[in-house]
Coordinates of C-alpha atoms and ligand atoms in Angstrom, one line a residue:
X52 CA 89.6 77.2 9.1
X53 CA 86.9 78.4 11.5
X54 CA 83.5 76.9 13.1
X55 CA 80.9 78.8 11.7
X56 CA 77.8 77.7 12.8
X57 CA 76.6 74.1 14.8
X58 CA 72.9 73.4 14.5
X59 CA 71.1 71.1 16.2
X60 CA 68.1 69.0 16.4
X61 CA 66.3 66.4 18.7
X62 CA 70.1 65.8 20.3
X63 CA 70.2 65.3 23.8
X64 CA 68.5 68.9 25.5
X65 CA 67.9 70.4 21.8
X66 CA 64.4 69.3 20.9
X67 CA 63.6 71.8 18.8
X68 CA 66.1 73.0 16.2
X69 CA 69.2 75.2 17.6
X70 CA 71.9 77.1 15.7
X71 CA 74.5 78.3 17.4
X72 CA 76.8 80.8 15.6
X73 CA 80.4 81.3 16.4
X74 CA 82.2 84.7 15.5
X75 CA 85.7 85.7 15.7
X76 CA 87.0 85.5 18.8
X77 CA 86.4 83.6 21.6
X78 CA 82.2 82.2 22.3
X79 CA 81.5 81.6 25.4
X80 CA 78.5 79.1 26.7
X81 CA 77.4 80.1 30.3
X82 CA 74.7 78.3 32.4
X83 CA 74.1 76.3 35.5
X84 CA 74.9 73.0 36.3
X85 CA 72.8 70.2 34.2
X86 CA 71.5 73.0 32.0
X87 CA 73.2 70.9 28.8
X88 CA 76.8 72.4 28.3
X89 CA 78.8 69.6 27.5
X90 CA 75.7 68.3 25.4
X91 CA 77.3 70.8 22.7
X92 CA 80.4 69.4 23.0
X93 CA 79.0 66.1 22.7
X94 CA 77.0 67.2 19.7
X95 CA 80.3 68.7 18.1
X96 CA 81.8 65.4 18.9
X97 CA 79.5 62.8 17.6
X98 CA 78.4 65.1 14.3
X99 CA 82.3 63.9 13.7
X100 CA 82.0 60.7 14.0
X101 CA 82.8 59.4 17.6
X102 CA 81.3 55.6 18.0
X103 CA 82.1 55.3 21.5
X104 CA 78.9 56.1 23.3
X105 CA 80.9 56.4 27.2
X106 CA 82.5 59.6 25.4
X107 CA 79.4 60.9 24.8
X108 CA 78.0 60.4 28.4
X109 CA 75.4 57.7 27.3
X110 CA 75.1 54.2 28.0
X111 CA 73.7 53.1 24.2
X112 CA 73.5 55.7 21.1
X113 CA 70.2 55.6 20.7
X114 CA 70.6 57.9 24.7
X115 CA 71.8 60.9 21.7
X116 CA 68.3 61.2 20.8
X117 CA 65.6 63.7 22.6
X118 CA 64.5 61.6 25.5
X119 CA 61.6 63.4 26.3
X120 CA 59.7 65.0 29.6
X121 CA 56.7 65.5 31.0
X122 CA 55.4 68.5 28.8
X123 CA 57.2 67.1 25.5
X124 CA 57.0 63.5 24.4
X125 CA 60.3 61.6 23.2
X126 CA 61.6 62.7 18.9
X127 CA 62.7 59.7 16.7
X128 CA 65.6 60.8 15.5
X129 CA 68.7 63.2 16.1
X130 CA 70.4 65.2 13.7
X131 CA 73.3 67.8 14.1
X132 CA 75.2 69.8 11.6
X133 CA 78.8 71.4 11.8
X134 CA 78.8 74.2 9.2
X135 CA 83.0 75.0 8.8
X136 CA 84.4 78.1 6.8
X137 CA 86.9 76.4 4.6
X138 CA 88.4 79.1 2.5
X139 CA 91.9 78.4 3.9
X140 CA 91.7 75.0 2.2
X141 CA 92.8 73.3 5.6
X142 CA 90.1 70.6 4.9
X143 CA 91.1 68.9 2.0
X144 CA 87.6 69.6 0.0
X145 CA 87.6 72.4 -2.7
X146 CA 85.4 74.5 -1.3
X147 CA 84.8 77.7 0.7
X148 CA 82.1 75.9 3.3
X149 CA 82.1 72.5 4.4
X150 CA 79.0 71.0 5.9
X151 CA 78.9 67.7 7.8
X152 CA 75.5 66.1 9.1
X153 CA 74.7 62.9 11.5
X154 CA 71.8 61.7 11.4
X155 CA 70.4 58.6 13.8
X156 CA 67.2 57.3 14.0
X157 CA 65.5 54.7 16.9
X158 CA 65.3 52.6 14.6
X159 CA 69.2 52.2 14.9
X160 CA 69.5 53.6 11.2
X161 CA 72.4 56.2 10.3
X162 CA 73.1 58.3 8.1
X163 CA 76.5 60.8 7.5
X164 CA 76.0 63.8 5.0
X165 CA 78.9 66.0 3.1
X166 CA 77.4 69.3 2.2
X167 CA 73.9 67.5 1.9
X168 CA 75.5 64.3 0.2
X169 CA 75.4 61.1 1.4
X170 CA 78.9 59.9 2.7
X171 CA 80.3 56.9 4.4
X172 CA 81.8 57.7 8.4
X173 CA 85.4 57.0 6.9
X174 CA 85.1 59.6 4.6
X175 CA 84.3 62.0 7.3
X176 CA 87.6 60.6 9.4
X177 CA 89.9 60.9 6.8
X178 CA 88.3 64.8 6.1
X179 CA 88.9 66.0 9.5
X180 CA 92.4 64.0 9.9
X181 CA 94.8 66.2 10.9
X182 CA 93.0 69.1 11.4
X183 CA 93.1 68.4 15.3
X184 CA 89.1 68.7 14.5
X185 CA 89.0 65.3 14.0
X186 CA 87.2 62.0 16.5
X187 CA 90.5 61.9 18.3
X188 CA 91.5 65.7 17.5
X189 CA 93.2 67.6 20.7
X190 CA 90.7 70.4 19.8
X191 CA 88.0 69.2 22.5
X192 CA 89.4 69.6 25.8
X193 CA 86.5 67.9 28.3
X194 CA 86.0 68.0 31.6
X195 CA 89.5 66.5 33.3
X196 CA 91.3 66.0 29.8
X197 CA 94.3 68.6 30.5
X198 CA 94.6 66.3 33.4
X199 CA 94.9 63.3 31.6
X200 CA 96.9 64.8 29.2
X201 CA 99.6 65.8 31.7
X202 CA 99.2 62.7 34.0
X203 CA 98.9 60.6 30.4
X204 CA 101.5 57.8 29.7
X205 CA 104.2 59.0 27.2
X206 CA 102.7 57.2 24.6
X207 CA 99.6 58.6 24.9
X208 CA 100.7 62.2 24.8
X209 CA 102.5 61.2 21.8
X210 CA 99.3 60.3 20.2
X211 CA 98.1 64.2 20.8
X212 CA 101.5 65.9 19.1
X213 CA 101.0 63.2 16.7
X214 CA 98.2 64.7 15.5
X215 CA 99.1 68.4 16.1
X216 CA 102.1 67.9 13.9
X217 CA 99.6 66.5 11.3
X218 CA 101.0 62.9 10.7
X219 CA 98.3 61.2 12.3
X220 CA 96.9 61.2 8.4
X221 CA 100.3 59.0 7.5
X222 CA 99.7 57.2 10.6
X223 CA 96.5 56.3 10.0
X224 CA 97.3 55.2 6.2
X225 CA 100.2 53.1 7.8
X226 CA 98.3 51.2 10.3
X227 CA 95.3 50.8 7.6
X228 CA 97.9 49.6 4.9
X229 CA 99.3 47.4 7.8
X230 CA 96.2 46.1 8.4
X231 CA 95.4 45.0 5.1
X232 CA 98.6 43.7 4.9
X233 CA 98.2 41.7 7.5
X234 CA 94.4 40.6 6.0
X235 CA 96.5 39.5 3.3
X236 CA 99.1 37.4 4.7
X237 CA 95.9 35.9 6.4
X238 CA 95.0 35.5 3.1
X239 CA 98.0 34.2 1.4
X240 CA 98.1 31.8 5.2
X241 CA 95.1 30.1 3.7
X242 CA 95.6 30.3 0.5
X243 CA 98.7 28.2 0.9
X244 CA 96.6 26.0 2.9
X245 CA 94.3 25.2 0.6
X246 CA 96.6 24.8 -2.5
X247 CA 98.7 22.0 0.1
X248 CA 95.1 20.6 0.6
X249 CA 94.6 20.6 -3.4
X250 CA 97.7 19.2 -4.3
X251 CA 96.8 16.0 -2.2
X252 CA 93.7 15.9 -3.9
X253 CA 95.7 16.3 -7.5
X254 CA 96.3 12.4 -7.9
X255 CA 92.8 10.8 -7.3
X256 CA 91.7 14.3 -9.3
X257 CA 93.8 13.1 -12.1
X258 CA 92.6 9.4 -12.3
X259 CA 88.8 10.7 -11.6
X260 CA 89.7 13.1 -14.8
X261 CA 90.7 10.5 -16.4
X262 CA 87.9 8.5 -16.1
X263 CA 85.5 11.3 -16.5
X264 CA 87.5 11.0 -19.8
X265 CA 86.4 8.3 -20.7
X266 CA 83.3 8.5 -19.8
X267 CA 82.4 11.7 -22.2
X268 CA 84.2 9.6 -24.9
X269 CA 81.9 6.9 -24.1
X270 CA 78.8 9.2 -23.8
X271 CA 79.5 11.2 -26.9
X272 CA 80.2 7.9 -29.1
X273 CA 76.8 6.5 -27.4
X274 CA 75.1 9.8 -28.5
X275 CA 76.1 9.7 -31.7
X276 CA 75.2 5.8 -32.1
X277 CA 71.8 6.5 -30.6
X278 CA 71.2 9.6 -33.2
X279 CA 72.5 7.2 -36.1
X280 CA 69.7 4.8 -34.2
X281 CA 67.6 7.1 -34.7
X282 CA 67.5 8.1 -37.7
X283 CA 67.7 4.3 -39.1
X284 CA 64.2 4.0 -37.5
X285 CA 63.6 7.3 -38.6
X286 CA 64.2 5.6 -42.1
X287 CA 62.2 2.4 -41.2
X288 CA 59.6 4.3 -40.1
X289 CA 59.6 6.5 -43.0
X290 CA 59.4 3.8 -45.0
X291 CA 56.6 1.6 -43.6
X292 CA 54.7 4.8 -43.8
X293 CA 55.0 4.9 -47.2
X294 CA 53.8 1.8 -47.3
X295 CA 50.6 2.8 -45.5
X296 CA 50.1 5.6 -47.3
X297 CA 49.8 3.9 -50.7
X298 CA 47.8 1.1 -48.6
X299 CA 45.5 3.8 -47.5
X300 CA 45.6 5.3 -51.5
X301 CA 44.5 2.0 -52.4
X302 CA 41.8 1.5 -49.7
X303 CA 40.4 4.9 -50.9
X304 CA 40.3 4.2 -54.4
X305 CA 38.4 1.4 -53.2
X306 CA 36.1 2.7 -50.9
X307 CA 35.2 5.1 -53.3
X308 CA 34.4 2.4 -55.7
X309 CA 32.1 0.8 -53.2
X310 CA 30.4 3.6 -52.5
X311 CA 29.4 4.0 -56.2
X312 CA 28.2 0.5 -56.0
X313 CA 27.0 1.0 -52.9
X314 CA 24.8 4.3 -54.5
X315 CA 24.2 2.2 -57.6
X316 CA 22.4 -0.5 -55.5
X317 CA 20.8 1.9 -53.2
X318 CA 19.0 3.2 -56.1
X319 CA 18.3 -0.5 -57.1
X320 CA 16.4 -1.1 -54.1
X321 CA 15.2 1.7 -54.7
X322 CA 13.6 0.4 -57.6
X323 CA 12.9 -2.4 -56.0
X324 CA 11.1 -1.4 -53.0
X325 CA 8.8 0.3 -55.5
X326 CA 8.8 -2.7 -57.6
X327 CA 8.0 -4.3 -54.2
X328 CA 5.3 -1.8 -53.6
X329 CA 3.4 -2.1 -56.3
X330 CA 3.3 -5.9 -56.6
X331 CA 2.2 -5.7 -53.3
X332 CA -0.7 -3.5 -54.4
X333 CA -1.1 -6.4 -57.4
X334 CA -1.4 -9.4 -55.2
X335 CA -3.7 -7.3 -53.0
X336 CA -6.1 -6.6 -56.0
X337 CA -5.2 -10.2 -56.6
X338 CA -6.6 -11.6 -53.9
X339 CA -9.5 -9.3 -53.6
X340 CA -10.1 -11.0 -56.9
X341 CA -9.6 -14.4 -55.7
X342 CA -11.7 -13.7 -52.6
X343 CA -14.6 -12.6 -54.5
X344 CA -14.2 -15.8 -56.9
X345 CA -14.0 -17.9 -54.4
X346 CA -17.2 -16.7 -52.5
X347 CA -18.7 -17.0 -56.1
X348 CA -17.6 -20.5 -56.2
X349 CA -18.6 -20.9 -52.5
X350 CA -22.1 -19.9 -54.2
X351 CA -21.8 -22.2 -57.2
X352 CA -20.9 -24.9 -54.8
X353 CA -23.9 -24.3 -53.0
X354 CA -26.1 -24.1 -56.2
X355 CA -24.5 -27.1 -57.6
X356 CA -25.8 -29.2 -54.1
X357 CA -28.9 -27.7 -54.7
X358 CA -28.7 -28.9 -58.3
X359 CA -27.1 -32.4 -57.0
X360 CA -29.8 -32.7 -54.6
X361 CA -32.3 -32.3 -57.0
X362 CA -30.8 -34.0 -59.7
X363 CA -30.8 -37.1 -56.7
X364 CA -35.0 -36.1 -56.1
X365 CA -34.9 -36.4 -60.1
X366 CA -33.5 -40.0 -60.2
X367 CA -35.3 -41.2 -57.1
X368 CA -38.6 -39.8 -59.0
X369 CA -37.5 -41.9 -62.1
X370 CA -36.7 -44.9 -60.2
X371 CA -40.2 -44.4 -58.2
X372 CA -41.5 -44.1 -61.6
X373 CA -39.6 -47.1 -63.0
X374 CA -40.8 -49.3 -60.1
X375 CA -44.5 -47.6 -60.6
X376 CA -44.1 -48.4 -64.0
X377 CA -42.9 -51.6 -63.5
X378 CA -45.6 -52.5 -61.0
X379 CA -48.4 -50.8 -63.9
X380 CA -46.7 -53.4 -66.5
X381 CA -47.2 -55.9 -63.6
X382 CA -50.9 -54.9 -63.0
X383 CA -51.8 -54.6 -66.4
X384 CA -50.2 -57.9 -67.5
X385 CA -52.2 -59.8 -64.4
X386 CA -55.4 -57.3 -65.7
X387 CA -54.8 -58.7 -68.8
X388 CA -54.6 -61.8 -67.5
X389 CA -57.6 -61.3 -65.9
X390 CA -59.6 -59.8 -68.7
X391 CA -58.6 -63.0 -70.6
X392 CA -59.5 -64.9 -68.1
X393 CA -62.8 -63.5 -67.5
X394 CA -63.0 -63.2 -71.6
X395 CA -62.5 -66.9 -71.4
X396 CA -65.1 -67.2 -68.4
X397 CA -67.0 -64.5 -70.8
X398 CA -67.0 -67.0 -73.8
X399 CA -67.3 -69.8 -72.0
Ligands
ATP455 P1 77.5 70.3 34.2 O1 77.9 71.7 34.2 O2 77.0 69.8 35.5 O3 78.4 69.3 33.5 P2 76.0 70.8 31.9 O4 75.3 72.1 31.8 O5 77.2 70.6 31.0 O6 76.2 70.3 33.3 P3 75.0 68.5 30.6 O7 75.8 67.5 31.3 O8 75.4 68.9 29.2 O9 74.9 69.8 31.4 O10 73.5 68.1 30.5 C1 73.0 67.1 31.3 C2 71.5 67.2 31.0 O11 71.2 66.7 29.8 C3 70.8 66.3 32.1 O12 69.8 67.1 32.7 C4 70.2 65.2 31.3 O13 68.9 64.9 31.8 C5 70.0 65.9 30.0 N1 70.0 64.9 28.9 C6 71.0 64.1 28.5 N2 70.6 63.2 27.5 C7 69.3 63.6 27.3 C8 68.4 63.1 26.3 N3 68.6 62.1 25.5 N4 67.1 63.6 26.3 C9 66.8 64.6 27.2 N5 67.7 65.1 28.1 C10 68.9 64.6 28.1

């Protein structure tokens, strides 16, 4: 297994992108103080995975990204790539190059690649496990670490052959198994719990069953009572429909026979309106008649007063006469009295 190539980009010092290759032999990084040295080391670091950001000389992770200066504003994200030859099948990944990516954006957003594919950070600790490559790998010897590695507590050291000797991978399995384990006697701890606090709860459950029982007998006869309800008045109903609907039969056959009459004496006063009309135009000619009779009797009125009147002149004129003739009789009778007299006289 050999470190081919690192590249990095907007990591710490390395705004712009940087690959550095490594060859056979030994590569050796020369520059002054604060030039960015151990920022490779910390890139080689975190592109495997270490979390704790006081390893990486920072105080938050977000401190991993470009920070910026005064020619060359801040970059969003960081990204570094370990490019490892893998022909000797030391990684456990079948094939030739392995390539692992870290991405991390402001944002707080991170992302871990395996040859360009999305992976989780597990999957990249379990890859480099024993391979001394690895987040706790003996590979990367820091500033003071042989120190600490000689001055280191016993236990510590044998943390370091642990994973030279390559059962740091069986370590690892054991404490995750462990851990689970112990998540699952938590588990079963609670579980037991709850079933203690169930099994109080079993006797009022029971009599609250029961009841609820009961009550779906009771719901389900009252269901099928109301259907039978309902379809009794279904029934009714039908019925008394039927009912109407010969009343309403019947109603028709009735209305249409009054409309025929109805028709029958439209068209009778019809007639009669005509009849009407036409009378009326009688009894006008009528009384045009009677008007004009009566102005001629109005006339014959008034020549019958003349007629009276003079009928009256008439008799007055007789009786005038009659009196004149009267008197004449009278005068002659005394003339002839007279005559005789004076006839006497004469003879005498
Ligand atoms: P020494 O030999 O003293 O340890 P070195 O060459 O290893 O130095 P580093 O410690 O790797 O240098 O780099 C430190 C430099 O990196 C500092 O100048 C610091 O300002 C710069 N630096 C660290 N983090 C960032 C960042 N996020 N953005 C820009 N520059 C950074």
């Amino acid at each position: 297994m050999l470190v081919r190539s690192l590249e990095i980009q907007g990591f710490k010092t390395f705004p712009d992108k940087t690959v550095l290759q490594f060859h056979d032999g030994i590569t050796a990084v020369v520059g002054p103080n604060g030039s960015g040295k151990s920022n490779i080391s910390d890139a080689v670091r975190w592109v495997l995975g270490e979390q704790n950001v006081r390893t990486l000389r920072c105080t938050k992770m977000e401190d991993v990204i470009f920070n910026g200066t005064p020619q060359r504003k801040p970059l969003g994200y960081a990204e570094v790539t370990l490019n490892i030859d893998n022909r000797s099948r030391r990684i456990p990944f079948d094939k030739d190059d392995v390539s692992v990516t870290r991405r991390y954006y402001r944002s707080g957003e991170s992302e871990y690649l395996l040859n360009k594919v999305s992976v989780r950070l597990r999957d990249i600790n379990e890859l480099f496990m024993d391979t001394g490559l690895g987040r706790d790998g003996y590979s990367i010897i820091g500033q003071g670490k042989i120190d600490a590695i000689v001055s280191a507590k016993s236990e510590d050291r044998r943390e370091i052959f642990e994973e030279a000797a390559g059962i740091s991978r069986y370590r690892y399995r054991k404490e995750d198994s462990e851990r689970k384990l112990d998540a699952a006697e938590e588990n079963l701890v609670r579980l037991r719990d709850i079933l203690a606090e169930l099994e109080s709860r079993v006797g009022p459950l029971k009599e609250q069953s029961g009841k609820a029982e009961k009550f779906l007998n009771y719901s389900a006869e009252k269901k099928s009572l109301e259907i039978a309800l309902w379809l009794r008045q279904l029934d009714q109903s039908a019925a008394v429909l039927h009912q109407y609907d010969d009343k309403i039969t019947l109603a028709r056959t009735q209305q249409e026979s009054a409309q025929r009459e109805l028709a029958a004496l439209d068209k009778m006063t019809e007639k009669n309106f005509q009849g009407i009309t036409s009378c009326a135009s009688e009894i006008d000619k009528i009384r045009q008649r009677s008007a004009s009779c009566e102005e001629s009797a109005a006339r014959k009125d008034g020549e019958a007063d003349v007629l009276l009147n003079d009928a009256h002149h008439a008799e007055e004129t007789v009786r005038r006469l009659k009196n004149e003739q009267t008197s004449a009789v009278d005068s002659g009778e005394r003339i002839r009295t007279e005559i005789q007299g004076k006839e006497q006289q004469a003879a005498e």
